[in-house]
Amino acid sequence: MNKIGRVGFVGWRGMVGSVLLERMRQENDFDRIGEPVFYSTSQAGQPGPEIHNGPEPLADALDLESLSDLDVIISCQGGEYTRKIHGPLRRSGWRGYWLDAASALRMDGNSTIILDPVNRPVIEQGLSDGHRDFIGGNCTVSLMMMALHGLFERDLIEWISVMTYQAISGGGARQMRELLIQMGEIHGLVDPLLRNEAGSILDIDSRINRHLRSGMLTTDDIGYPLAANLLPWIDSDLDDGTSREEWKGVAETNKILGRENNPIPIDSTCIRVGTMRCHSQAFTIGLRDDVPLDELSEMIGRANEWVRIVPNTRDATLECLTPSAVGGTLDIAVGRIRKSPAGSRIATAFTVGDQLLWGAAEPLRRMLAILEERP
Ligand code: HSE
């Protein structure tokens, strides 16, 4: 096995970065790296994490000279950092590999979106075309593609309509905290009423509703009440009736598949719900063939080692096809697989996956392994 030389980590203390480091430690990935270098945008000089030989001082993530000594940079620092540093670093002549969790470079012609269980050939093509920017996909997109991998690889999908139920972790660590604060505030408001079993649930409900509308709930980070509520808009408004998150669903999927010229239509409504770190999605899928249900299930279940088919029964679904069952694991749970009464070439399915693992950190660490394997 080859070792890759100097690998710089930027944004490793944030939520995605921390999950990445945890996974890399679990898989002993650091043994295969010549020299990891940890960066900070604000705390250069302070001790970094304990990896090979005790903590080294953090390097300055804004220092182009230091960055240009690296073979690979992995950034989980966010799009603003990417936009600030990537261009100047490339223009200075740096020819290393830039791996990034942020969306800033995803749709650039010179970048490849990485989800190797699904698009290894597209990644190999990118490498042989001389691409040096390899970018993790949007979490919802990656989780959908892992779930429906078996249908994508057979080119069985004519179109998809998807409703997403996206966890608050997609909005970042502060929003996760705020959701819990909101839950606590709402509970605190009605706690005395709840204790009185003879009290009216309608009184409790109207008190909560008044509070949600009053502007009194803490909403500094999320912007709106999410506890006891849901928010059917994620990311910015593209002024054409769709959200950026919905646009990514179709644009990134087709780029990941390398079929920008023959795109699969994907229509999504992206919804934020009050779950912690698993994105769930309900698909209606137009199939090119009338594949029998058991074959469909088998194709989905066999496509990769992470898909877990959940039998379409009440008990199995409620036990295994939920964010609480899947969170913190690499499982891609897929269930509720049925044919639609609207037509035998229309199927439905529901999936749940951890948006910090397959949705963010895992494709990055696997790309590093792909670079290591290169001659
Ligand atoms: N945009 C996603 C979300 C997370 O807000 O859930 C990152 O891909």
mmCIF file of N, CA and C and ligand atoms in Angstrom, residues 106 137-140 166-167 170-171 234-235 245 248 272 279 355 359, ligand 1:
data_model
loop_
_atom_site.group_PDB
_atom_site.id
_atom_site.type_symbol
_atom_site.label_atom_id
_atom_site.label_comp_id
_atom_site.label_asym_id
_atom_site.label_seq_id
_atom_site.Cartn_x
_atom_site.Cartn_y
_atom_site.Cartn_z
ATOM 1 N N ARG A 106 -18.523 22.358 -6.150
ATOM 2 C CA ARG A 106 -19.151 21.115 -6.643
ATOM 3 C C ARG A 106 -19.497 21.105 -8.122
ATOM 4 N N GLY A 137 -20.704 15.338 -2.121
ATOM 5 C CA GLY A 137 -22.009 15.800 -2.603
ATOM 6 C C GLY A 137 -22.856 16.358 -1.477
ATOM 7 N N ASN A 138 -23.936 16.981 -1.845
ATOM 8 C CA ASN A 138 -24.937 17.387 -0.869
ATOM 9 C C ASN A 138 -25.415 16.125 -0.134
ATOM 10 N N CYS A 139 -25.637 16.279 1.171
ATOM 11 C CA CYS A 139 -25.948 15.094 1.978
ATOM 12 C C CYS A 139 -27.208 14.368 1.506
ATOM 13 N N THR A 140 -28.234 15.127 1.171
ATOM 14 C CA THR A 140 -29.498 14.510 0.765
ATOM 15 C C THR A 140 -29.300 13.723 -0.525
ATOM 16 N N GLN A 166 -35.519 16.460 6.469
ATOM 17 C CA GLN A 166 -34.094 16.641 6.737
ATOM 18 C C GLN A 166 -33.823 17.100 8.161
ATOM 19 N N ALA A 167 -32.800 16.464 8.749
ATOM 20 C CA ALA A 167 -32.454 16.719 10.142
ATOM 21 C C ALA A 167 -31.807 18.089 10.311
ATOM 22 N N GLY A 170 -28.078 19.273 9.365
ATOM 23 C CA GLY A 170 -27.761 19.864 8.060
ATOM 24 C C GLY A 170 -27.571 21.366 8.154
ATOM 25 N N GLY A 171 -28.138 21.972 9.186
ATOM 26 C CA GLY A 171 -27.985 23.410 9.386
ATOM 27 C C GLY A 171 -26.803 23.750 10.293
ATOM 28 N N ILE A 234 -35.465 24.740 2.391
ATOM 29 C CA ILE A 234 -34.087 24.618 2.874
ATOM 30 C C ILE A 234 -33.164 25.321 1.896
ATOM 31 N N ASP A 235 -32.282 26.148 2.432
ATOM 32 C CA ASP A 235 -31.288 26.905 1.658
ATOM 33 C C ASP A 235 -31.978 28.059 0.916
ATOM 34 N N GLU A 245 -31.610 23.731 -2.315
ATOM 35 C CA GLU A 245 -31.505 22.318 -1.927
ATOM 36 C C GLU A 245 -32.225 21.428 -2.955
ATOM 37 N N LYS A 248 -30.170 21.230 -6.118
ATOM 38 C CA LYS A 248 -29.026 20.323 -5.979
ATOM 39 C C LYS A 248 -29.442 18.886 -6.243
ATOM 40 N N ARG A 272 -37.328 20.699 6.314
ATOM 41 C CA ARG A 272 -36.578 20.539 7.565
ATOM 42 C C ARG A 272 -37.536 20.064 8.650
ATOM 43 N N HIS A 279 -31.203 12.234 7.704
ATOM 44 C CA HIS A 279 -32.139 12.709 6.690
ATOM 45 C C HIS A 279 -32.980 11.511 6.218
ATOM 46 N N GLN A 355 -26.698 11.938 7.992
ATOM 47 C CA GLN A 355 -26.189 12.940 7.049
ATOM 48 C C GLN A 355 -24.772 13.391 7.373
ATOM 49 N N GLY A 359 -23.526 11.178 4.386
ATOM 50 C CA GLY A 359 -23.896 12.469 3.828
ATOM 51 C C GLY A 359 -22.761 13.486 3.809
HETATM 52 N N1 HSE B 1 -27.843 21.215 2.854
HETATM 53 C C1 HSE B 1 -28.036 20.116 3.741
HETATM 54 C C2 HSE B 1 -29.084 20.419 4.758
HETATM 55 C C3 HSE B 1 -26.801 19.746 4.491
HETATM 56 O O1 HSE B 1 -29.311 21.602 5.009
HETATM 57 O O2 HSE B 1 -29.662 19.501 5.311
HETATM 58 C C4 HSE B 1 -25.509 19.685 3.786
HETATM 59 O O3 HSE B 1 -25.432 18.937 2.625
#
